[in-house]
PDB file of C-alpha atoms in Angstrom:
ATOM      1  CA  MET A   1      22.030  -1.073 -13.433  1.00 36.00           C
ATOM      2  CA  ARG A   2      18.697  -2.382 -12.455  1.00 37.00           C
ATOM      3  CA  LYS A   3      18.531  -6.066 -13.427  1.00 36.00           C
ATOM      4  CA  ARG A   4      15.837  -7.097 -15.815  1.00 36.00           C
ATOM      5  CA  ALA A   5      12.702  -9.195 -14.732  1.00 37.00           C
ATOM      6  CA  PRO A   6      12.438 -12.758 -15.603  1.00 37.00           C
ATOM      7  CA  THR A   7      10.988 -13.311 -19.163  1.00 36.00           C
ATOM      8  CA  GLY A   8       7.018 -13.420 -19.042  1.00 36.00           C
ATOM      9  CA  TYR A   9       6.786 -11.238 -15.749  1.00 33.00           C
ATOM     10  CA  ARG A  10       3.507  -9.201 -16.306  1.00 36.00           C
ATOM     11  CA  GLU A  11       2.711  -7.541 -13.047  1.00 48.00           C
ATOM     12  CA  ALA A  12       2.132  -3.891 -12.888  1.00 56.00           C
ATOM     13  CA  MET A  13       5.103  -2.026 -11.390  1.00 64.00           C
ATOM     14  CA  THR A  14       4.540  -1.113  -7.620  1.00 87.00           C
ATOM     15  CA  THR A  15       6.741   1.531  -5.743  1.00 97.00           C
ATOM     16  CA  VAL A  16       7.688  -0.281  -2.574  1.00 98.00           C
ATOM     17  CA  ALA A  17       9.555   1.139   0.369  1.00 98.00           C
ATOM     18  CA  VAL A  18      11.841  -1.465   2.003  1.00 98.00           C
ATOM     19  CA  LEU A  19      12.490  -0.755   5.873  1.00 98.00           C
ATOM     20  CA  GLY A  20      15.106  -2.776   7.101  1.00 98.00           C
ATOM     21  CA  THR A  21      18.107  -3.806   4.804  1.00 98.00           C
ATOM     22  CA  GLY A  22      19.837  -6.724   6.787  1.00 95.00           C
ATOM     23  CA  LYS A  23      20.516 -10.000   4.835  1.00 94.00           C
ATOM     24  CA  ILE A  24      16.712 -10.801   4.110  1.00 97.00           C
ATOM     25  CA  GLY A  25      15.550  -7.038   3.616  1.00 98.00           C
ATOM     26  CA  ALA A  26      18.412  -6.430   1.207  1.00 98.00           C
ATOM     27  CA  ALA A  27      18.045  -9.518  -0.849  1.00 98.00           C
ATOM     28  CA  MET A  28      13.927  -8.731  -1.107  1.00 98.00           C
ATOM     29  CA  ALA A  29      14.900  -5.266  -2.304  1.00 98.00           C
ATOM     30  CA  ARG A  30      16.978  -6.497  -5.132  1.00 98.00           C
ATOM     31  CA  GLN A  31      14.399  -8.976  -6.006  1.00 98.00           C
ATOM     32  CA  LEU A  32      11.935  -6.168  -5.970  1.00 98.00           C
ATOM     33  CA  MET A  33      14.390  -4.227  -8.418  1.00 97.00           C
ATOM     34  CA  ALA A  34      14.634  -7.364 -10.680  1.00 97.00           C
ATOM     35  CA  HIS A  35      10.977  -7.585 -11.182  1.00 96.00           C
ATOM     36  CA  GLU A  36      10.911  -3.733 -12.184  1.00 95.00           C
ATOM     37  CA  HIS A  37       9.213  -2.154  -8.988  1.00 97.00           C
ATOM     38  CA  ASP A  38      10.735   1.011  -7.933  1.00 97.00           C
ATOM     39  CA  VAL A  39      12.196   0.497  -4.590  1.00 98.00           C
ATOM     40  CA  ARG A  40      13.181   2.963  -1.852  1.00 98.00           C
ATOM     41  CA  VAL A  41      15.190   1.642   0.928  1.00 98.00           C
ATOM     42  CA  TRP A  42      15.884   3.025   4.376  1.00 98.00           C
ATOM     43  CA  ASN A  43      18.154   1.144   7.254  1.00 98.00           C
ATOM     44  CA  ARG A  44      19.157   2.392  10.673  1.00 96.00           C
ATOM     45  CA  SER A  45      22.678   1.931   9.820  1.00 94.00           C
ATOM     46  CA  GLU A  46      22.697   3.656   6.284  1.00 93.00           C
ATOM     47  CA  ASP A  47      26.023   1.665   5.347  1.00 94.00           C
ATOM     48  CA  LYS A  48      23.584  -1.453   4.876  1.00 94.00           C
ATOM     49  CA  ALA A  49      21.357   0.227   2.670  1.00 97.00           C
ATOM     50  CA  LYS A  50      24.015   2.124   0.499  1.00 96.00           C
ATOM     51  CA  PRO A  51      25.040  -0.688  -1.568  1.00 97.00           C
ATOM     52  CA  LEU A  52      21.471  -1.016  -3.030  1.00 98.00           C
ATOM     53  CA  ALA A  53      21.745   2.564  -4.935  1.00 97.00           C
ATOM     54  CA  ASP A  54      24.130   0.287  -7.044  1.00 96.00           C
ATOM     55  CA  ASP A  55      21.017  -1.685  -8.224  1.00 95.00           C
ATOM     56  CA  GLY A  56      18.902   1.054  -8.678  1.00 96.00           C
ATOM     57  CA  ALA A  57      17.228   1.762  -5.257  1.00 98.00           C
ATOM     58  CA  VAL A  58      16.611   5.169  -3.820  1.00 98.00           C
ATOM     59  CA  VAL A  59      18.576   5.311  -0.435  1.00 98.00           C
ATOM     60  CA  ALA A  60      16.247   7.388   1.804  1.00 98.00           C
ATOM     61  CA  ALA A  61      17.358   9.481   5.000  1.00 97.00           C
ATOM     62  CA  ASP A  62      14.533   8.445   7.143  1.00 98.00           C
ATOM     63  CA  PRO A  63      11.491   6.232   7.270  1.00 98.00           C
ATOM     64  CA  ALA A  64       8.894   8.614   6.465  1.00 98.00           C
ATOM     65  CA  GLU A  65      11.042   9.671   3.267  1.00 98.00           C
ATOM     66  CA  ALA A  66      11.035   6.170   2.139  1.00 98.00           C
ATOM     67  CA  ALA A  67       7.348   5.701   2.563  1.00 98.00           C
ATOM     68  CA  ARG A  68       6.225   8.794   0.894  1.00 97.00           C
ATOM     69  CA  GLY A  69       4.616   8.058  -2.302  1.00 95.00           C
ATOM     70  CA  ALA A  70       4.916   4.106  -1.839  1.00 97.00           C
ATOM     71  CA  ASP A  71       2.162   1.609  -2.504  1.00 96.00           C
ATOM     72  CA  VAL A  72       3.515  -0.991  -0.372  1.00 98.00           C
ATOM     73  CA  VAL A  73       5.817  -0.314   2.817  1.00 98.00           C
ATOM     74  CA  LEU A  74       7.635  -3.465   3.384  1.00 98.00           C
ATOM     75  CA  VAL A  75       8.720  -3.854   7.043  1.00 98.00           C
ATOM     76  CA  VAL A  76      11.798  -6.221   7.510  1.00 98.00           C
ATOM     77  CA  LEU A  77      13.330  -5.665  11.003  1.00 97.00           C
ATOM     78  CA  PHE A  78      14.452  -7.897  14.008  1.00 95.00           C
ATOM     79  CA  ASP A  79      11.535  -7.486  16.661  1.00 96.00           C
ATOM     80  CA  ALA A  80       8.166  -6.006  17.649  1.00 97.00           C
ATOM     81  CA  ASP A  81       9.720  -3.094  19.450  1.00 97.00           C
ATOM     82  CA  SER A  82      11.592  -1.992  16.143  1.00 97.00           C
ATOM     83  CA  VAL A  83       8.876  -2.662  14.175  1.00 98.00           C
ATOM     84  CA  VAL A  84       6.238  -0.351  16.093  1.00 98.00           C
ATOM     85  CA  GLU A  85       9.192   2.597  16.343  1.00 98.00           C
ATOM     86  CA  VAL A  86       9.807   2.511  12.722  1.00 98.00           C
ATOM     87  CA  LEU A  87       6.238   2.611  11.729  1.00 98.00           C
ATOM     88  CA  GLU A  88       5.681   5.487  14.275  1.00 98.00           C
ATOM     89  CA  GLN A  89       8.651   7.166  12.233  1.00 98.00           C
ATOM     90  CA  ALA A  90       7.277   6.220   8.874  1.00 98.00           C
ATOM     91  CA  ALA A  91       3.748   7.653   9.393  1.00 98.00           C
ATOM     92  CA  ALA A  92       4.415  11.074   7.903  1.00 97.00           C
ATOM     93  CA  GLY A  93       4.947   9.261   4.694  1.00 98.00           C
ATOM     94  CA  PHE A  94       1.934   7.448   4.483  1.00 97.00           C
ATOM     95  CA  GLY A  95      -0.708   7.877   2.010  1.00 95.00           C
ATOM     96  CA  GLU A  96      -4.450   7.020   1.860  1.00 92.00           C
ATOM     97  CA  GLU A  97      -3.882   3.798   0.298  1.00 94.00           C
ATOM     98  CA  THR A  98      -0.588   2.896   1.612  1.00 96.00           C
ATOM     99  CA  VAL A  99      -0.463  -1.055   2.454  1.00 97.00           C
ATOM    100  CA  VAL A 100       1.970  -1.775   5.227  1.00 98.00           C
ATOM    101  CA  VAL A 101       3.509  -5.411   4.728  1.00 98.00           C
ATOM    102  CA  GLN A 102       4.828  -6.494   7.725  1.00 98.00           C
ATOM    103  CA  SER A 103       7.608  -9.471   7.268  1.00 98.00           C
ATOM    104  CA  SER A 104       9.631  -9.514  10.638  1.00 97.00           C
ATOM    105  CA  THR A 105       9.298 -12.238  12.989  1.00 97.00           C
ATOM    106  CA  VAL A 106       7.374 -10.637  15.878  1.00 98.00           C
ATOM    107  CA  GLY A 107       5.334 -13.930  17.130  1.00 97.00           C
ATOM    108  CA  LEU A 108       2.306 -12.757  18.947  1.00 98.00           C
ATOM    109  CA  ASP A 109       3.351  -9.062  19.429  1.00 97.00           C
ATOM    110  CA  ILE A 110       1.934  -8.625  16.147  1.00 98.00           C
ATOM    111  CA  SER A 111      -1.074  -7.238  18.010  1.00 97.00           C
ATOM    112  CA  ARG A 112       0.860  -4.604  18.951  1.00 98.00           C
ATOM    113  CA  VAL A 113       1.939  -4.020  15.221  1.00 98.00           C
ATOM    114  CA  ALA A 114      -1.732  -4.335  14.101  1.00 98.00           C
ATOM    115  CA  GLU A 115      -2.883  -1.572  17.173  1.00 98.00           C
ATOM    116  CA  VAL A 116      -0.109   0.838  15.886  1.00 98.00           C
ATOM    117  CA  ALA A 117      -1.265   0.620  12.024  1.00 98.00           C
ATOM    118  CA  ASP A 118      -4.819   0.887  13.189  1.00 97.00           C
ATOM    119  CA  ARG A 119      -3.981   4.207  14.968  1.00 97.00           C
ATOM    120  CA  LEU A 120      -2.244   5.557  12.007  1.00 97.00           C
ATOM    121  CA  GLY A 121      -4.978   4.537   9.709  1.00 96.00           C
ATOM    122  CA  VAL A 122      -2.869   2.242   7.259  1.00 97.00           C
ATOM    123  CA  GLY A 123      -3.570  -1.137   5.819  1.00 97.00           C
ATOM    124  CA  LEU A 124      -1.939  -3.913   7.272  1.00 98.00           C
ATOM    125  CA  LEU A 125      -0.904  -7.388   6.064  1.00 98.00           C
ATOM    126  CA  ASP A 126       0.990 -10.026   8.170  1.00 98.00           C
ATOM    127  CA  ALA A 127       3.472 -11.591   5.839  1.00 98.00           C
ATOM    128  CA  PRO A 128       6.547 -13.161   7.634  1.00 98.00           C
ATOM    129  CA  VAL A 129       8.830 -15.390   5.374  1.00 98.00           C
ATOM    130  CA  LEU A 130      10.201 -18.823   5.672  1.00 97.00           C
ATOM    131  CA  GLY A 131      13.800 -18.994   4.359  1.00 95.00           C
ATOM    132  CA  THR A 132      17.193 -17.529   4.727  1.00 93.00           C
ATOM    133  CA  ARG A 133      19.585 -15.556   2.936  1.00 92.00           C
ATOM    134  CA  GLY A 134      20.058 -17.897  -0.016  1.00 93.00           C
ATOM    135  CA  PRO A 135      16.383 -18.302  -0.792  1.00 96.00           C
ATOM    136  CA  ALA A 136      15.643 -14.652  -0.330  1.00 97.00           C
ATOM    137  CA  GLU A 137      18.730 -13.697  -2.805  1.00 96.00           C
ATOM    138  CA  GLN A 138      16.876 -16.168  -5.187  1.00 97.00           C
ATOM    139  CA  GLY A 139      13.405 -14.757  -4.942  1.00 97.00           C
ATOM    140  CA  LYS A 140      12.506 -18.197  -3.355  1.00 97.00           C
ATOM    141  CA  LEU A 141      11.095 -17.424  -0.051  1.00 98.00           C
ATOM    142  CA  THR A 142       7.865 -18.774   1.126  1.00 98.00           C
ATOM    143  CA  VAL A 143       5.410 -16.173   2.066  1.00 98.00           C
ATOM    144  CA  LEU A 144       3.047 -16.718   5.010  1.00 98.00           C
ATOM    145  CA  ALA A 145       0.367 -13.916   4.775  1.00 98.00           C
ATOM    146  CA  SER A 146      -3.175 -13.205   6.414  1.00 98.00           C
ATOM    147  CA  GLY A 147      -5.088  -9.945   6.770  1.00 98.00           C
ATOM    148  CA  ASP A 148      -7.809  -8.151   5.009  1.00 97.00           C
ATOM    149  CA  PRO A 149      -8.530  -9.860   1.482  1.00 96.00           C
ATOM    150  CA  SER A 150      -9.037  -6.289  -0.245  1.00 96.00           C
ATOM    151  CA  LEU A 151      -5.341  -5.737   0.215  1.00 96.00           C
ATOM    152  CA  ARG A 152      -3.916  -8.453  -1.506  1.00 95.00           C
ATOM    153  CA  ARG A 153      -4.433  -7.264  -4.867  1.00 94.00           C
ATOM    154  CA  VAL A 154      -1.779  -4.463  -3.936  1.00 95.00           C
ATOM    155  CA  ALA A 155       0.742  -6.889  -2.172  1.00 96.00           C
ATOM    156  CA  ASP A 156       0.757 -10.039  -4.603  1.00 97.00           C
ATOM    157  CA  PRO A 157       3.012  -8.212  -6.957  1.00 96.00           C
ATOM    158  CA  VAL A 158       5.716  -7.870  -4.170  1.00 97.00           C
ATOM    159  CA  PHE A 159       4.991 -11.483  -2.843  1.00 98.00           C
ATOM    160  CA  LYS A 160       5.737 -12.907  -6.315  1.00 97.00           C
ATOM    161  CA  ALA A 161       8.728 -10.863  -6.599  1.00 97.00           C
ATOM    162  CA  VAL A 162      10.464 -12.214  -3.134  1.00 98.00           C
ATOM    163  CA  GLY A 163       8.988 -15.492  -2.844  1.00 98.00           C
ATOM    164  CA  ALA A 164       8.235 -18.704  -4.653  1.00 98.00           C
ATOM    165  CA  ARG A 165       4.619 -19.361  -3.588  1.00 97.00           C
ATOM    166  CA  THR A 166       2.728 -17.605  -0.689  1.00 98.00           C
ATOM    167  CA  VAL A 167       0.531 -19.277   1.763  1.00 98.00           C
ATOM    168  CA  TRP A 168      -2.565 -17.491   2.753  1.00 97.00           C
ATOM    169  CA  VAL A 169      -3.442 -18.263   6.111  1.00 98.00           C
ATOM    170  CA  GLY A 170      -6.543 -16.287   7.012  1.00 97.00           C
ATOM    171  CA  ASP A 171      -8.134 -12.861   7.094  1.00 97.00           C
ATOM    172  CA  GLU A 172      -7.133 -12.146  10.331  1.00 97.00           C
ATOM    173  CA  VAL A 173      -3.828 -10.194  10.912  1.00 98.00           C
ATOM    174  CA  GLY A 174      -1.894 -12.505  13.462  1.00 98.00           C
ATOM    175  CA  ALA A 175      -2.563 -15.787  11.867  1.00 98.00           C
ATOM    176  CA  ALA A 176       0.606 -15.740   9.792  1.00 98.00           C
ATOM    177  CA  SER A 177       2.751 -14.637  12.489  1.00 98.00           C
ATOM    178  CA  ARG A 178       1.329 -17.670  14.682  1.00 98.00           C
ATOM    179  CA  LEU A 179       2.287 -20.121  11.609  1.00 98.00           C
ATOM    180  CA  LYS A 180       5.669 -18.610  11.355  1.00 98.00           C
ATOM    181  CA  LEU A 181       6.313 -19.587  15.174  1.00 98.00           C
ATOM    182  CA  VAL A 182       4.981 -23.280  14.437  1.00 98.00           C
ATOM    183  CA  CYS A 183       7.376 -23.329  11.300  1.00 98.00           C
ATOM    184  CA  ASN A 184      10.560 -21.842  13.223  1.00 98.00           C
ATOM    185  CA  ALA A 185      10.065 -24.281  16.216  1.00 98.00           C
ATOM    186  CA  TRP A 186      10.490 -27.012  13.607  1.00 98.00           C
ATOM    187  CA  VAL A 187      13.629 -25.277  12.069  1.00 97.00           C
ATOM    188  CA  GLY A 188      15.367 -24.532  15.392  1.00 98.00           C
ATOM    189  CA  SER A 189      14.659 -28.109  16.543  1.00 98.00           C
ATOM    190  CA  ILE A 190      15.774 -30.006  13.533  1.00 98.00           C
ATOM    191  CA  THR A 191      18.918 -27.965  13.351  1.00 98.00           C
ATOM    192  CA  ALA A 192      19.592 -28.851  16.742  1.00 98.00           C
ATOM    193  CA  ALA A 193      18.912 -32.456  16.110  1.00 98.00           C
ATOM    194  CA  ILE A 194      21.582 -32.721  13.465  1.00 98.00           C
ATOM    195  CA  GLY A 195      23.940 -30.950  15.531  1.00 98.00           C
ATOM    196  CA  GLN A 196      23.329 -33.688  18.025  1.00 98.00           C
ATOM    197  CA  SER A 197      23.545 -36.649  15.713  1.00 98.00           C
ATOM    198  CA  VAL A 198      26.832 -35.091  13.747  1.00 98.00           C
ATOM    199  CA  ALA A 199      28.485 -34.707  17.247  1.00 98.00           C
ATOM    200  CA  LEU A 200      27.368 -38.341  18.518  1.00 98.00           C
ATOM    201  CA  ALA A 201      29.037 -39.553  15.109  1.00 98.00           C
ATOM    202  CA  GLU A 202      32.118 -37.724  15.897  1.00 98.00           C
ATOM    203  CA  GLY A 203      32.150 -39.122  19.496  1.00 98.00           C
ATOM    204  CA  LEU A 204      31.713 -42.731  18.207  1.00 98.00           C
ATOM    205  CA  GLY A 205      34.322 -42.290  15.839  1.00 98.00           C
ATOM    206  CA  LEU A 206      32.603 -42.295  12.608  1.00 98.00           C
ATOM    207  CA  ASP A 207      32.672 -39.690   9.898  1.00 98.00           C
ATOM    208  CA  PRO A 208      29.488 -37.713  10.209  1.00 98.00           C
ATOM    209  CA  GLN A 209      28.869 -37.946   6.384  1.00 98.00           C
ATOM    210  CA  LEU A 210      27.988 -41.412   7.004  1.00 98.00           C
ATOM    211  CA  PHE A 211      25.046 -40.006   8.799  1.00 98.00           C
ATOM    212  CA  VAL A 212      23.972 -38.040   6.121  1.00 98.00           C
ATOM    213  CA  ASP A 213      24.482 -41.032   3.643  1.00 98.00           C
ATOM    214  CA  ALA A 214      22.537 -43.130   5.795  1.00 98.00           C
ATOM    215  CA  VAL A 215      19.398 -41.136   5.832  1.00 98.00           C
ATOM    216  CA  SER A 216      19.641 -39.742   2.281  1.00 97.00           C
ATOM    217  CA  GLY A 217      16.600 -40.471   0.255  1.00 97.00           C
ATOM    218  CA  SER A 218      14.947 -42.242   3.187  1.00 98.00           C
ATOM    219  CA  ALA A 219      11.427 -41.266   4.836  1.00 97.00           C
ATOM    220  CA  VAL A 220      13.398 -39.447   7.552  1.00 96.00           C
ATOM    221  CA  ASP A 221      15.821 -37.451   5.033  1.00 96.00           C
ATOM    222  CA  ALA A 222      15.174 -33.654   4.472  1.00 94.00           C
ATOM    223  CA  PRO A 223      17.288 -31.074   2.647  1.00 93.00           C
ATOM    224  CA  TYR A 224      18.512 -29.202   5.795  1.00 94.00           C
ATOM    225  CA  VAL A 225      20.281 -32.367   6.929  1.00 97.00           C
ATOM    226  CA  ALA A 226      22.936 -32.397   4.183  1.00 97.00           C
ATOM    227  CA  ILE A 227      22.843 -28.392   4.339  1.00 96.00           C
ATOM    228  CA  LYS A 228      23.302 -28.116   7.837  1.00 97.00           C
ATOM    229  CA  ALA A 229      25.443 -31.058   8.680  1.00 98.00           C
ATOM    230  CA  GLY A 230      27.794 -29.890   5.579  1.00 97.00           C
ATOM    231  CA  TRP A 231      28.213 -26.560   7.494  1.00 97.00           C
ATOM    232  CA  MET A 232      28.885 -28.133  10.820  1.00 97.00           C
ATOM    233  CA  THR A 233      31.661 -30.163   9.375  1.00 96.00           C
ATOM    234  CA  SER A 234      33.249 -27.431   7.209  1.00 96.00           C
ATOM    235  CA  ASP A 235      34.998 -24.347   7.528  1.00 93.00           C
ATOM    236  CA  ASP A 236      32.130 -22.161   5.948  1.00 93.00           C
ATOM    237  CA  ASP A 237      31.894 -19.091   7.854  1.00 94.00           C
ATOM    238  CA  SER A 238      29.065 -17.833   5.828  1.00 94.00           C
ATOM    239  CA  VAL A 239      25.528 -16.623   7.974  1.00 95.00           C
ATOM    240  CA  ALA A 240      22.112 -17.678   6.686  1.00 94.00           C
ATOM    241  CA  PHE A 241      20.371 -17.212  10.125  1.00 95.00           C
ATOM    242  CA  ASP A 242      22.547 -16.447  13.064  1.00 97.00           C
ATOM    243  CA  VAL A 243      22.325 -18.145  16.522  1.00 98.00           C
ATOM    244  CA  ASP A 244      21.149 -14.946  18.316  1.00 98.00           C
ATOM    245  CA  GLY A 245      18.382 -14.396  15.810  1.00 96.00           C
ATOM    246  CA  VAL A 246      17.208 -18.282  16.543  1.00 98.00           C
ATOM    247  CA  ARG A 247      17.253 -17.595  20.128  1.00 98.00           C
ATOM    248  CA  LYS A 248      15.134 -14.648  19.917  1.00 98.00           C
ATOM    249  CA  ASP A 249      12.480 -16.550  17.990  1.00 98.00           C
ATOM    250  CA  LEU A 250      12.659 -19.557  20.294  1.00 98.00           C
ATOM    251  CA  GLY A 251      11.723 -17.059  23.222  1.00 98.00           C
ATOM    252  CA  LEU A 252       8.653 -16.084  21.101  1.00 98.00           C
ATOM    253  CA  ILE A 253       7.759 -19.445  20.382  1.00 98.00           C
ATOM    254  CA  THR A 254       8.110 -20.510  24.250  1.00 98.00           C
ATOM    255  CA  ALA A 255       6.178 -17.733  25.306  1.00 97.00           C
ATOM    256  CA  ALA A 256       3.304 -18.408  22.950  1.00 98.00           C
ATOM    257  CA  ALA A 257       3.268 -22.110  23.865  1.00 98.00           C
ATOM    258  CA  GLU A 258       3.235 -21.266  27.448  1.00 98.00           C
ATOM    259  CA  GLY A 259       0.300 -18.997  27.258  1.00 97.00           C
ATOM    260  CA  HIS A 260      -1.635 -21.493  24.996  1.00 98.00           C
ATOM    261  CA  GLY A 261      -1.358 -24.541  27.293  1.00 98.00           C
ATOM    262  CA  VAL A 262       1.530 -26.222  25.084  1.00 98.00           C
ATOM    263  CA  ASP A 263       4.162 -28.359  27.087  1.00 98.00           C
ATOM    264  CA  THR A 264       7.579 -26.468  26.416  1.00 98.00           C
ATOM    265  CA  ARG A 265      10.014 -29.389  27.630  1.00 98.00           C
ATOM    266  CA  LEU A 266      11.498 -29.850  24.074  1.00 98.00           C
ATOM    267  CA  LEU A 267      11.654 -25.963  23.188  1.00 98.00           C
ATOM    268  CA  GLN A 268      13.548 -25.346  26.392  1.00 98.00           C
ATOM    269  CA  ALA A 269      15.971 -28.197  25.839  1.00 98.00           C
ATOM    270  CA  VAL A 270      16.412 -26.950  22.260  1.00 98.00           C
ATOM    271  CA  LYS A 271      16.876 -23.232  23.359  1.00 98.00           C
ATOM    272  CA  GLY A 272      19.324 -24.095  25.988  1.00 98.00           C
ATOM    273  CA  ALA A 273      21.334 -25.724  23.140  1.00 98.00           C
ATOM    274  CA  TYR A 274      21.414 -22.229  21.344  1.00 98.00           C
ATOM    275  CA  ASP A 275      21.854 -20.419  24.328  1.00 98.00           C
ATOM    276  CA  GLU A 276      24.949 -22.551  25.074  1.00 98.00           C
ATOM    277  CA  ALA A 277      26.251 -21.917  21.875  1.00 98.00           C
ATOM    278  CA  ALA A 278      26.227 -18.128  22.084  1.00 98.00           C
ATOM    279  CA  GLU A 279      27.724 -18.248  25.700  1.00 98.00           C
ATOM    280  CA  ALA A 280      30.423 -19.887  24.046  1.00 98.00           C
ATOM    281  CA  GLY A 281      30.871 -16.911  21.533  1.00 98.00           C
ATOM    282  CA  HIS A 282      29.071 -18.159  18.420  1.00 98.00           C
ATOM    283  CA  GLY A 283      25.895 -15.869  18.684  1.00 98.00           C
ATOM    284  CA  SER A 284      26.734 -14.047  15.587  1.00 97.00           C
ATOM    285  CA  GLU A 285      27.470 -17.053  13.593  1.00 98.00           C
ATOM    286  CA  ASP A 286      25.379 -19.400  11.545  1.00 97.00           C
ATOM    287  CA  MET A 287      22.666 -21.432  13.554  1.00 98.00           C
ATOM    288  CA  ALA A 288      24.684 -24.490  12.523  1.00 98.00           C
ATOM    289  CA  ALA A 289      27.185 -23.419  15.479  1.00 98.00           C
ATOM    290  CA  VAL A 290      24.397 -25.001  17.677  1.00 98.00           C
ATOM    291  CA  ARG A 291      26.596 -27.990  16.989  1.00 98.00           C
ATOM    292  CA  SER A 292      29.065 -26.547  19.507  1.00 98.00           C
ATOM    293  CA  ALA A 293      26.632 -27.406  22.355  1.00 98.00           C
ATOM    294  CA  PHE A 294      26.770 -30.876  22.031  1.00 97.00           C
TER     295      PHE A 294
END
């Protein structure tokens, strides 16, 4: 049975096709249904989409079937190659007023996505999100959005359903994806730094919790310190954002920095730590496994 929307929700119902139902895409689809939008879903591995039928989603056999009649096509895939391929497959289902909301982390390759959308004659908003599985399941993602202002009215109900806030970066498709790179550079770096401090505490014979307690509430504290340090020192094997996903993003970030004259020494070191974690067999584990590199 479909969950009811929060009291006071007044946005008009929108038909949304969600293409890609991994950890984030599935959580976004459930939030859309909770806000009483009609939702169709598709995933390359159908077993990841089928459970959403119990929540009220229509599981489509292919991207075009999912997109047919949808006001918004929300794309949540791994990389630009996947996005381009799936948009081509969905094209037969696009209508004259369909808006594609691209929420995958694709970096500067958003230009390739924009070229395909333009060729297919469909409106495109660039809208990657900040947040992992937990915030996605709670509808508390931060949406970074950019693109044609005339498309915002259609996309706003979707953004309000999946996110706690929307940061409009500009009218140019691509601005939001560039900001996502900036933000993920910080997320990857701070998590690696937490791993280093946890390892250093242990190496010096200290309880890592003392590190968390010492910085708690100070100017150098951040919510991620307690979250990720706790993950690194527990037996929690759940995954919010996996090591391989971080490595992919850091590759995009490094390439963008190199192409725009920004020094990459820190990025290279941070990516090296995640690469070591992956080589040690932790690629599919939560990014907190970067602790193993230290």
